[in-house]
Coordinates of C-alpha atoms and ligand atoms in Angstrom, one line a residue:
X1 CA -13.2 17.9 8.2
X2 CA -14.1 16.6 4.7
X3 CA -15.9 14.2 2.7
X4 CA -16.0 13.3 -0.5
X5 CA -19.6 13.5 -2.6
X6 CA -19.9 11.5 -5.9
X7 CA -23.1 11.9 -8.0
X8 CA -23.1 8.4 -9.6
X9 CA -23.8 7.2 -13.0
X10 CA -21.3 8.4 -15.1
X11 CA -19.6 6.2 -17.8
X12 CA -15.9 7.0 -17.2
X13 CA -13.9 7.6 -20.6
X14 CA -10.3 8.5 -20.6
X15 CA -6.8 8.3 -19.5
X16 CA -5.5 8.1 -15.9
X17 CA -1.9 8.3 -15.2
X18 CA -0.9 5.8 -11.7
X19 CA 1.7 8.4 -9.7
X20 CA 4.4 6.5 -8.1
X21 CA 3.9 3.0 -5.8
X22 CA 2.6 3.9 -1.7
X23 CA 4.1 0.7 -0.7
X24 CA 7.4 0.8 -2.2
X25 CA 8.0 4.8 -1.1
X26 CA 7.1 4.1 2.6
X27 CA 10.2 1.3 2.4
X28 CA 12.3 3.0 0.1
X29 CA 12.6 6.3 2.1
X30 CA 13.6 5.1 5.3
X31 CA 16.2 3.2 3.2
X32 CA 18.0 6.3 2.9
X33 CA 18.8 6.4 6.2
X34 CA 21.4 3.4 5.3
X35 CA 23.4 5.4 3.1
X36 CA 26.5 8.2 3.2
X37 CA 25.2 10.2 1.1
X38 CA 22.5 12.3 -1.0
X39 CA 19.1 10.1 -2.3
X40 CA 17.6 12.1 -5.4
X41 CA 13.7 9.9 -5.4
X42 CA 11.3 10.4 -8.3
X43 CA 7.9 9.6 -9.0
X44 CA 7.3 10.1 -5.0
X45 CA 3.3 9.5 -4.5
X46 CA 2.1 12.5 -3.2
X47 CA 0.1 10.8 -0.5
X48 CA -0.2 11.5 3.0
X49 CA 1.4 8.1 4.4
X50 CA 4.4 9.5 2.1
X51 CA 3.8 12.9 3.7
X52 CA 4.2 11.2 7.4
X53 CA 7.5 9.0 6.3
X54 CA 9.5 12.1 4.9
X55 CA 8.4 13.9 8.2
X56 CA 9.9 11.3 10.2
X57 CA 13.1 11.4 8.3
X58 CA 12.9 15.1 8.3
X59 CA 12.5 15.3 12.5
X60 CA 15.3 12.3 13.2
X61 CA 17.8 14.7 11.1
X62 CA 17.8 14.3 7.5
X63 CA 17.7 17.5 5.8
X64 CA 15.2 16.7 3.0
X65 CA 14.5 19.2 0.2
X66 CA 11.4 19.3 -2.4
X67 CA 12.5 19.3 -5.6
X68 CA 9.4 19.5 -7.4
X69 CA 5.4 17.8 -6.6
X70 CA 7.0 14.3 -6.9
X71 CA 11.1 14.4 -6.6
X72 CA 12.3 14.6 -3.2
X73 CA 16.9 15.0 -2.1
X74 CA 17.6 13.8 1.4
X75 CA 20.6 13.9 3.1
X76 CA 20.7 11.5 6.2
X77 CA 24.2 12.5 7.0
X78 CA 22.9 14.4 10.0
X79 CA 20.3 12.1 11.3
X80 CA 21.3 11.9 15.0
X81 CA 18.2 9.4 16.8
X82 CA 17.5 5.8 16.9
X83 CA 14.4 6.3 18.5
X84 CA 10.8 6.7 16.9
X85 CA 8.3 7.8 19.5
X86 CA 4.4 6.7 19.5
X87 CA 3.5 10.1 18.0
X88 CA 5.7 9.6 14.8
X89 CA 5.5 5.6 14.4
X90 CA 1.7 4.6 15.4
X91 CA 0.6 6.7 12.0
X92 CA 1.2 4.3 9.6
X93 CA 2.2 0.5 9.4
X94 CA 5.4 1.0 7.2
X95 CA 7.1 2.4 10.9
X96 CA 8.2 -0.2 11.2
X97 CA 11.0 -0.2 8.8
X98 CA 13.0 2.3 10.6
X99 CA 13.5 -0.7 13.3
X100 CA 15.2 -2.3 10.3
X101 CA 16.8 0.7 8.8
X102 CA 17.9 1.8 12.2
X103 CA 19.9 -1.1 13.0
X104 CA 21.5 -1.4 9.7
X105 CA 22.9 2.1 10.2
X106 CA 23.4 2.5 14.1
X107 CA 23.2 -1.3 15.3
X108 CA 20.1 0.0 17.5
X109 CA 16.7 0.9 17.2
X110 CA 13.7 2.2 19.6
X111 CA 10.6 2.6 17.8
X112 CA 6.9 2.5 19.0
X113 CA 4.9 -0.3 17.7
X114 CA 3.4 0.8 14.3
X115 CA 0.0 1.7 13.3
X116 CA -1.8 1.4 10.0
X117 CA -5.0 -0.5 8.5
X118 CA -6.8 -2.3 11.2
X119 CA -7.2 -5.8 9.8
X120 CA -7.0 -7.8 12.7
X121 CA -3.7 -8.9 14.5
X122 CA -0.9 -7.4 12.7
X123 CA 2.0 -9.3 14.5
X124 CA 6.0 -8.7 14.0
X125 CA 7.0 -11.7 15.2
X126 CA 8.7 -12.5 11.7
X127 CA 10.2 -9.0 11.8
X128 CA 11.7 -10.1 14.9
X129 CA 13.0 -13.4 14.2
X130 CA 15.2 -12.0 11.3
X131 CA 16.8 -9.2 13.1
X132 CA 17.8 -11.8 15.9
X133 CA 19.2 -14.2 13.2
X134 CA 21.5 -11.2 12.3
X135 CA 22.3 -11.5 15.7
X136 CA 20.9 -8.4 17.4
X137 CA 18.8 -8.5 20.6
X138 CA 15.1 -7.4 20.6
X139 CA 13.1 -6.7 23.5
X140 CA 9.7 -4.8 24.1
X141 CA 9.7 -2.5 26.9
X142 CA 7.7 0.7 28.0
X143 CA 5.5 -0.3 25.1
X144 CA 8.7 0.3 22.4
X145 CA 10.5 -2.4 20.5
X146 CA 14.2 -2.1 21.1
X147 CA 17.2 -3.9 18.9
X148 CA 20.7 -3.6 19.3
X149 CA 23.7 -5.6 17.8
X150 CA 27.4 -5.3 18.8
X151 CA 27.7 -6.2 14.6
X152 CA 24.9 -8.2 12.7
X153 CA 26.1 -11.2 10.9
X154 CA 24.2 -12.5 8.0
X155 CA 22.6 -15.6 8.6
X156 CA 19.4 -17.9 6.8
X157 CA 15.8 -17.0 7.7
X158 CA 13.1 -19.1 6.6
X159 CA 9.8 -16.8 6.9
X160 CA 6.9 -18.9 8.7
X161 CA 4.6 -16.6 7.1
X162 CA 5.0 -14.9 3.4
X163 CA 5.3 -10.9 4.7
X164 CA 6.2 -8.3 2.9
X165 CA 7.1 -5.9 6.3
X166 CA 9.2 -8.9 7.5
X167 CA 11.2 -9.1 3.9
X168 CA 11.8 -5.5 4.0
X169 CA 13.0 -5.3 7.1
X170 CA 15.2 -8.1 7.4
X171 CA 16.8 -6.8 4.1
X172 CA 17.7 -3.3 5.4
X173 CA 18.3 -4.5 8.9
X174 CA 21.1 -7.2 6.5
X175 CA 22.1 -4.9 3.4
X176 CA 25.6 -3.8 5.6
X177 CA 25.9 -6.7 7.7
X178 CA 28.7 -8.6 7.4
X179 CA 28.3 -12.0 5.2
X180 CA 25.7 -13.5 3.3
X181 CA 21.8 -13.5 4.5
X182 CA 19.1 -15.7 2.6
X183 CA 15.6 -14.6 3.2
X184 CA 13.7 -18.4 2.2
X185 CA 10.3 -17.7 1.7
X186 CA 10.4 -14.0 1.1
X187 CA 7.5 -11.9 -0.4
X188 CA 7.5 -11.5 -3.9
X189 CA 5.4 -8.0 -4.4
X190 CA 7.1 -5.6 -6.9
X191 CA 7.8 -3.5 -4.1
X192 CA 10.3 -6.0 -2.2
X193 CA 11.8 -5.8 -6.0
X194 CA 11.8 -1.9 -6.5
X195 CA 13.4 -1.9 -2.6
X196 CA 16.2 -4.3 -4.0
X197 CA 16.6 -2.1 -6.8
X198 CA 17.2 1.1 -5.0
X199 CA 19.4 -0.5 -2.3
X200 CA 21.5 -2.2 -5.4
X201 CA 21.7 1.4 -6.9
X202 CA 23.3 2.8 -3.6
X203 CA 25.8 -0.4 -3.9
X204 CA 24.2 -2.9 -2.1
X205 CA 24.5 -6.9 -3.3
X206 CA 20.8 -8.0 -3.0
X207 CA 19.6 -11.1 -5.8
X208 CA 16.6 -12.9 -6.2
X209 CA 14.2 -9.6 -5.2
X210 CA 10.9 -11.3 -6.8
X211 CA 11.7 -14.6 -6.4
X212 CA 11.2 -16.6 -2.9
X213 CA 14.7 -16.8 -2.0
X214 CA 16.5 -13.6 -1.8
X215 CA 20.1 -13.4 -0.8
X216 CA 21.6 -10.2 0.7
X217 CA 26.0 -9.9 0.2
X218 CA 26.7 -7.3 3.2
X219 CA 28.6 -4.0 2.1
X220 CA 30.3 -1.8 4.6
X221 CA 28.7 1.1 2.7
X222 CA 26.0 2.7 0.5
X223 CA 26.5 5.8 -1.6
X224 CA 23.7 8.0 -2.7
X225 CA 22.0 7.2 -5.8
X226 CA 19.3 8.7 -8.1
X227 CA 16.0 6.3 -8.2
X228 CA 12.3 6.4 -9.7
X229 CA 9.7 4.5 -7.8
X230 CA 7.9 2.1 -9.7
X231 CA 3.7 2.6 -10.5
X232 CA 1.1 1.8 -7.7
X233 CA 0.0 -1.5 -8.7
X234 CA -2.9 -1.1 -6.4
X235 CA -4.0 2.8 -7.6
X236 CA -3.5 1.2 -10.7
X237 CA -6.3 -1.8 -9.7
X238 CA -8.5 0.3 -8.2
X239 CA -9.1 2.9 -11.5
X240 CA -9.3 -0.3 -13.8
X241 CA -12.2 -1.3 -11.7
X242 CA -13.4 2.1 -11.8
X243 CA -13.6 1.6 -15.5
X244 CA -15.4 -1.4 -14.8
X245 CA -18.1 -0.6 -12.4
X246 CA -18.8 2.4 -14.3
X247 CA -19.6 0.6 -17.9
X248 CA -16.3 3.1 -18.8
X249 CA -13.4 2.6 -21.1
X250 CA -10.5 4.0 -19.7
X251 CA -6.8 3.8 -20.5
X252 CA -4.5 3.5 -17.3
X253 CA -1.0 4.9 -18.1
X254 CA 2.4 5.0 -16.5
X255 CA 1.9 1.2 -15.4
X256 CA 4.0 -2.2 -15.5
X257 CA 1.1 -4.5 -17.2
X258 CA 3.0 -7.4 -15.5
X259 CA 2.1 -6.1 -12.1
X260 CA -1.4 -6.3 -13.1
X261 CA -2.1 -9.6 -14.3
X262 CA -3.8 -11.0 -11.7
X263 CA -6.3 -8.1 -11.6
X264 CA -6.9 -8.4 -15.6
X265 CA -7.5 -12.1 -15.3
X266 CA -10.4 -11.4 -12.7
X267 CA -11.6 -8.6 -14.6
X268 CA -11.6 -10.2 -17.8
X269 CA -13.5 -13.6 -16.0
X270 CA -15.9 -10.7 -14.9
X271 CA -16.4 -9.5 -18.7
X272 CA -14.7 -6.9 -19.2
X273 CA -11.8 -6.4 -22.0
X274 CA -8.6 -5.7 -20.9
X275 CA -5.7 -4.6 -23.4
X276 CA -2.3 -4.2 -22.6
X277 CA 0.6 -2.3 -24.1
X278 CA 3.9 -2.0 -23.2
X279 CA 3.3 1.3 -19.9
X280 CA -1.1 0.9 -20.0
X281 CA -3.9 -0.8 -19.9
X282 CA -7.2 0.0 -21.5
X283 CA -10.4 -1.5 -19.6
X284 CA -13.5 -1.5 -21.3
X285 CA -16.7 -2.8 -20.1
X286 CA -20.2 -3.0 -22.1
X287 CA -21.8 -5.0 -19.3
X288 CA -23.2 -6.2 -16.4
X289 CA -20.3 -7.9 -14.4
X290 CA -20.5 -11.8 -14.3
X291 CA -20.3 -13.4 -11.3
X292 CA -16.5 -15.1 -10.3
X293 CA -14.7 -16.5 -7.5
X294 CA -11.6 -14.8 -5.7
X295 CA -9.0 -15.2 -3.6
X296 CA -6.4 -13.3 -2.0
X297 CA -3.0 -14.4 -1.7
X298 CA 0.7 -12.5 -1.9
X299 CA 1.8 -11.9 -4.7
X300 CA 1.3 -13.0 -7.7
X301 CA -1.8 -14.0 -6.3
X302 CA -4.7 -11.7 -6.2
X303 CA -3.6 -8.3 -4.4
X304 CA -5.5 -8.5 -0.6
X305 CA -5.2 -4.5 -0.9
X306 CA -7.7 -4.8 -3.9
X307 CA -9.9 -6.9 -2.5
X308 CA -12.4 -4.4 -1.0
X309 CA -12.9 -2.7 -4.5
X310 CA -13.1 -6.1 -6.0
X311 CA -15.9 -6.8 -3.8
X312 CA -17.6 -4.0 -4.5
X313 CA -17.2 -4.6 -8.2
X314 CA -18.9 -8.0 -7.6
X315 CA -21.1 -6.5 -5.5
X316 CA -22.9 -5.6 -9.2
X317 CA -22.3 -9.1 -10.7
X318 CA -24.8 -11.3 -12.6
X319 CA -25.3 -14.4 -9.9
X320 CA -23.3 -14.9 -7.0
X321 CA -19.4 -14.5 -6.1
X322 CA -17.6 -15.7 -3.2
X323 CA -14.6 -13.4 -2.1
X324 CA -12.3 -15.4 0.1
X325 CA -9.6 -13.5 1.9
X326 CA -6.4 -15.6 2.3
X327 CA -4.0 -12.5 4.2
X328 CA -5.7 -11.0 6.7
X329 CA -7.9 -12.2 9.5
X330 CA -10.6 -9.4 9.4
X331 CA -10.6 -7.4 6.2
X332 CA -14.4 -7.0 5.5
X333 CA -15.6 -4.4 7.9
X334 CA -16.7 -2.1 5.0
X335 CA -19.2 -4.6 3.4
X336 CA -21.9 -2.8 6.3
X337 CA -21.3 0.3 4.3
X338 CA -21.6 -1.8 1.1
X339 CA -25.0 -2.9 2.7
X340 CA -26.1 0.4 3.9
X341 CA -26.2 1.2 -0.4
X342 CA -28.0 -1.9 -1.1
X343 CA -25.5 -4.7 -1.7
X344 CA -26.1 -8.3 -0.2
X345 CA -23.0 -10.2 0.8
X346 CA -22.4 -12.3 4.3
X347 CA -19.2 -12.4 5.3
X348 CA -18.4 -15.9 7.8
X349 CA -15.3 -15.4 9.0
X350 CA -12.6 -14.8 6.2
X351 CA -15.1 -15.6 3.5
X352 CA -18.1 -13.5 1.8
X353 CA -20.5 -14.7 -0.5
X354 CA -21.8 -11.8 -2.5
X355 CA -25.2 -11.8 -4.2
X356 CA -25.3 -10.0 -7.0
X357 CA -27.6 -6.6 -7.2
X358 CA -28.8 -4.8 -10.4
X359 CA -28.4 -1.5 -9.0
X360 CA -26.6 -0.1 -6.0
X361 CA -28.4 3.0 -4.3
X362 CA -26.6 5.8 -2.9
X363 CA -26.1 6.2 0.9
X364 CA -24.0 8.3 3.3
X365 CA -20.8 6.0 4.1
X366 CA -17.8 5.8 6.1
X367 CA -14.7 4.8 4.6
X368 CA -13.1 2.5 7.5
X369 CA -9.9 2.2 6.1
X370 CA -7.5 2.6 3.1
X371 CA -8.7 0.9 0.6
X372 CA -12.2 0.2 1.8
X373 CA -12.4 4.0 1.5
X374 CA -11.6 3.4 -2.3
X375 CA -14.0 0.9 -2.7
X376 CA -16.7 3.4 -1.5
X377 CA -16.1 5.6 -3.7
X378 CA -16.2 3.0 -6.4
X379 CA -19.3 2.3 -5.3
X380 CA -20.5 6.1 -5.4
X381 CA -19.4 6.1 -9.1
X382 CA -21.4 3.3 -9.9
X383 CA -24.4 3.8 -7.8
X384 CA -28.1 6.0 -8.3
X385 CA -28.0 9.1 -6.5
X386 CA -25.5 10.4 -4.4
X387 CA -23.1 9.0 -1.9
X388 CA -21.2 11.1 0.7
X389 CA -17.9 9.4 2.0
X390 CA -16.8 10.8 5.5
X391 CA -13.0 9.7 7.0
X392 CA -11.4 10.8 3.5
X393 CA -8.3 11.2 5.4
X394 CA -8.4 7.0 5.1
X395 CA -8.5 6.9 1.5
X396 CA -5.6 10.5 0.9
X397 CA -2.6 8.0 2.9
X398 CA -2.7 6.0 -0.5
X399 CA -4.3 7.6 -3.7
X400 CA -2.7 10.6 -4.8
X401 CA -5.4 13.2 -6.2
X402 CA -8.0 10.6 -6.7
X403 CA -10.8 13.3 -7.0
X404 CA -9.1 15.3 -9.7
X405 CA -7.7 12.0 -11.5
X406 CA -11.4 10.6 -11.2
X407 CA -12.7 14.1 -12.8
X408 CA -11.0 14.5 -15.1
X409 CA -12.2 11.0 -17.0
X410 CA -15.9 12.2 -16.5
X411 CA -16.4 11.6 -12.6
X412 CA -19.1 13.6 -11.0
X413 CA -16.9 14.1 -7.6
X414 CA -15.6 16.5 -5.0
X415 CA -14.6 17.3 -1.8
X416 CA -16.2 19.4 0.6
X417 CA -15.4 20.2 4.2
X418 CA -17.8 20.4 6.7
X419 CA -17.7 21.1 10.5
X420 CA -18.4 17.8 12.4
X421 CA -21.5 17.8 13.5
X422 CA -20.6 16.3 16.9
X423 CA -20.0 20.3 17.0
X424 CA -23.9 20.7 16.3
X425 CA -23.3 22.4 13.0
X426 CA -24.2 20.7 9.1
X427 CA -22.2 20.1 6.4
X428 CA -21.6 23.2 4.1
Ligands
LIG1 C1 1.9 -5.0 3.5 C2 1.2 -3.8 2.9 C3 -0.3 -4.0 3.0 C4 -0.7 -5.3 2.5 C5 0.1 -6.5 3.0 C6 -0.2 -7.8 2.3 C7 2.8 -2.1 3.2 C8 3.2 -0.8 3.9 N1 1.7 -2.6 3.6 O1 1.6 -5.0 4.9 O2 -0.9 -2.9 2.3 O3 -2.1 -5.6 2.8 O4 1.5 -6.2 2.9 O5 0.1 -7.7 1.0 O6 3.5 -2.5 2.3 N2 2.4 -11.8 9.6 C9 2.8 -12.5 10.7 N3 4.0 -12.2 11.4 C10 4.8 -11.1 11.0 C11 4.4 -10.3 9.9 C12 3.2 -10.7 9.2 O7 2.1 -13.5 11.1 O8 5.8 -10.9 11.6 C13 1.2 -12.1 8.9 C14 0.1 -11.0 9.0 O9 -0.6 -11.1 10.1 C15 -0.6 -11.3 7.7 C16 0.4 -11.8 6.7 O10 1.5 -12.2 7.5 O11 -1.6 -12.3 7.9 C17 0.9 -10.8 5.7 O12 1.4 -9.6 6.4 P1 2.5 -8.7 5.8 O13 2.8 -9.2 4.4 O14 3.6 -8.6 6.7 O15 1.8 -7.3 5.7 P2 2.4 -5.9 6.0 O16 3.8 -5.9 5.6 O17 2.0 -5.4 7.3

């Protein structure tokens, strides 16, 4: 096993390039499944969600081939199975896309209910409700979801609920369906964009990617393209509050400023400075963080995946914050670990209020999901002492090197592995 140990307390100084966007690769790749033809994909994440996506792809058929440490070709041409067992699909939440994909290339999909982040009830009921309005059938049996369609037809779907996994789906499941669909109250994250993007490069006829109506023109079919996937907006986040939380100034490159707005406005209210150019952002910050008030919303609203860092960020502040999250039912499980370094926040219900601390004190810590697994180590970088940071294999589905990146601008980190000591053996 490993864990990651930060020695805290360094100002970090420097420049951190974002590798490619988690959230858009885990929709974009089992978009290729749509098409007749070879997908050349660049600025792949190398993260181990992406790892798990390309492995799915790889086991249905595809034949996939590694260009170099972030360009991926695959071929679905060969890809012979509708059906995603348990064992493939419970790993990560993005799964659930192949239902989608699936259906828009075979008119039927088994796949085991997804897995991913544990924030409470994850439902698909929105999923489900566009691939019927497309006119397929979807029924859960033996603990799989199964679709099937004699054709889909394109149809209107209003979204009850803003969802980004909904949007996506109902776009691939509608991309070669015959007619028009309109999504009406679609998500707006610059991944449903970059997915609208690469679908239109392989021929597709999807406008208004971004906006809250998109509207999907079915083709018969979709040649293979050559595509770059946009920056992680949410990497991106998480090392601007790294400069933050650290006193730092560092310069954040290969990103879409635009994608970051709502970050800089909170980090800026905080009291830090924030400059953009046209692919950075420099974040400099001579100061304790003020207090400010937060809430999560999709996009352009304050990233829910950033929230946890955030926190922590506040966690620091000068006064007191209140973090409301306005996605998720239950996404505060890590403030205990917060705790166990010294922090005071209560959380009631979707809501914490955060005290502000002076100092935060170094403790051993779990990171008990994604991006709460960021947000410890945020804390580690900021805190006295140091803080070891066990489930690591949380925080490597979504930030691509994130020991070397943080080294290399002045970190104190690295990773060690241990034996578990369930074994009865310590760390080495
Ligand atoms: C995606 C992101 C995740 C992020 C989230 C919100 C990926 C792989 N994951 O997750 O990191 O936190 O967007 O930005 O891109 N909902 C329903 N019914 C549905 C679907 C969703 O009620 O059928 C609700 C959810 O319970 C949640 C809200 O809608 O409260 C948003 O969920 P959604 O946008 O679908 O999140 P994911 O796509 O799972």
């Amino acid at each position: 096993m490993e864990k990651i140990i930060v020695n805290g307390g360094n100002a970090l100084s420097g420049e951190i390039c974002i590798s490619g966007a988690k959230n858009a690769a885990v929709a974009i790749i089992p978009a290729v499944l749509l098409c007749d033809g070879v997908c050349r994909i660049e600025n792949v994440p190398s993260i181990s969600d992406v790892n798990v996506i390309i492995r799915i792809l790889y086991e249905l058929g595809a034949s996939v081939k590694v260009i170099n440490s972030t360009t991926v070709e695959i071929d679905p041409t060969h890809i012979h199975s509708h059906v995603l067992s348990a064992s493939m699909a419970s790993k990560m939440r993005a799964s659930s896309y192949f239902i989608g994909a699936m259906l828009g290339r075979f008119k039927k999909a088994r796949v085991a209910p997804p897995g991913g982040c544990d924030f409470g009830v994850r439902p698909i009921d929105q999923h489900i409700k566009g691939f019927e309005a497309l006119g397929a059938t979807v029924t859960i049996d033996g603990g799989m979801v199964n679709a099937h369609a004699v054709e889909l037809t394109g149809s209107s779907i209003y979204l009850d609920k803003v969802s980004v996994g909904a949007t996506v789906n109902i776009m691939l499941a509608a991309v070669k369906a015959r007619g028009l669909t309109v999504i009406e109250n679609a998500a707006r994250e610059p991944h449903i964009v970059d997915l609208a993007n690469f679908l239109n490069s392989m021929g597709a006829n999807i406008m208004g990617a971004g906006t809250d109506v998109i509207k999907i023109r079915g083709v018969s079919e979709l040649h293979g393209t050559t595509y770059s996937i946009i920056p992680d907006q949410i990497e991106a986040g998480t090392y601007m509050i790294a400069a933050a939380i650290t006193g730092g100034d560092l310069t954040i490159t290969n990103v879409i400023p635009k994608h970051l707005e709502s970050i800089s406005a909170k980090l800026i209210e905080a009291g830090a400075v924030v400059q953009e150019y046209d692919e950075a952002v420099r974040v400099i910050m001579r100061r304790r963080p003020k207090c400010c008030n937060v809430l999560t919303m999709p996009h352009p609203g304050f990233p829910t995946d950033m929230q946890p860092q955030m926190t922590t960020l506040l966690a620091l502040c000068e006064g007191v914050s209140v973090m409301t999250e306005g996605v998720w039912d239950n996404r505060f499980k890590y403030v205990d670990q917060l705790t166990l370094m010294g922090a005071k926040i209560k959380v009631d219900g979707k809501v914490a209020i955060i005290n502000g601390v002076e100092a935060l004190s170094a403790a051993p810590v779990k990171a008990t999901d994604l991006r709460a697994g960021a947000a410890m180590v945020l804390a580690g970088l900021a805190a006295e002492g140091t803080t070891e940071i066990e489930n690591v294999e949380f925080i490597d589905r979504g930030y691509d090197n994130i020991v070397e990146k943080l080294s290399a601008v002045g970190a104190d980190i690295r990773r060690v592995t241990y034996i578990d000591p369930n074994l009865g053996r310590s760390a080495v």
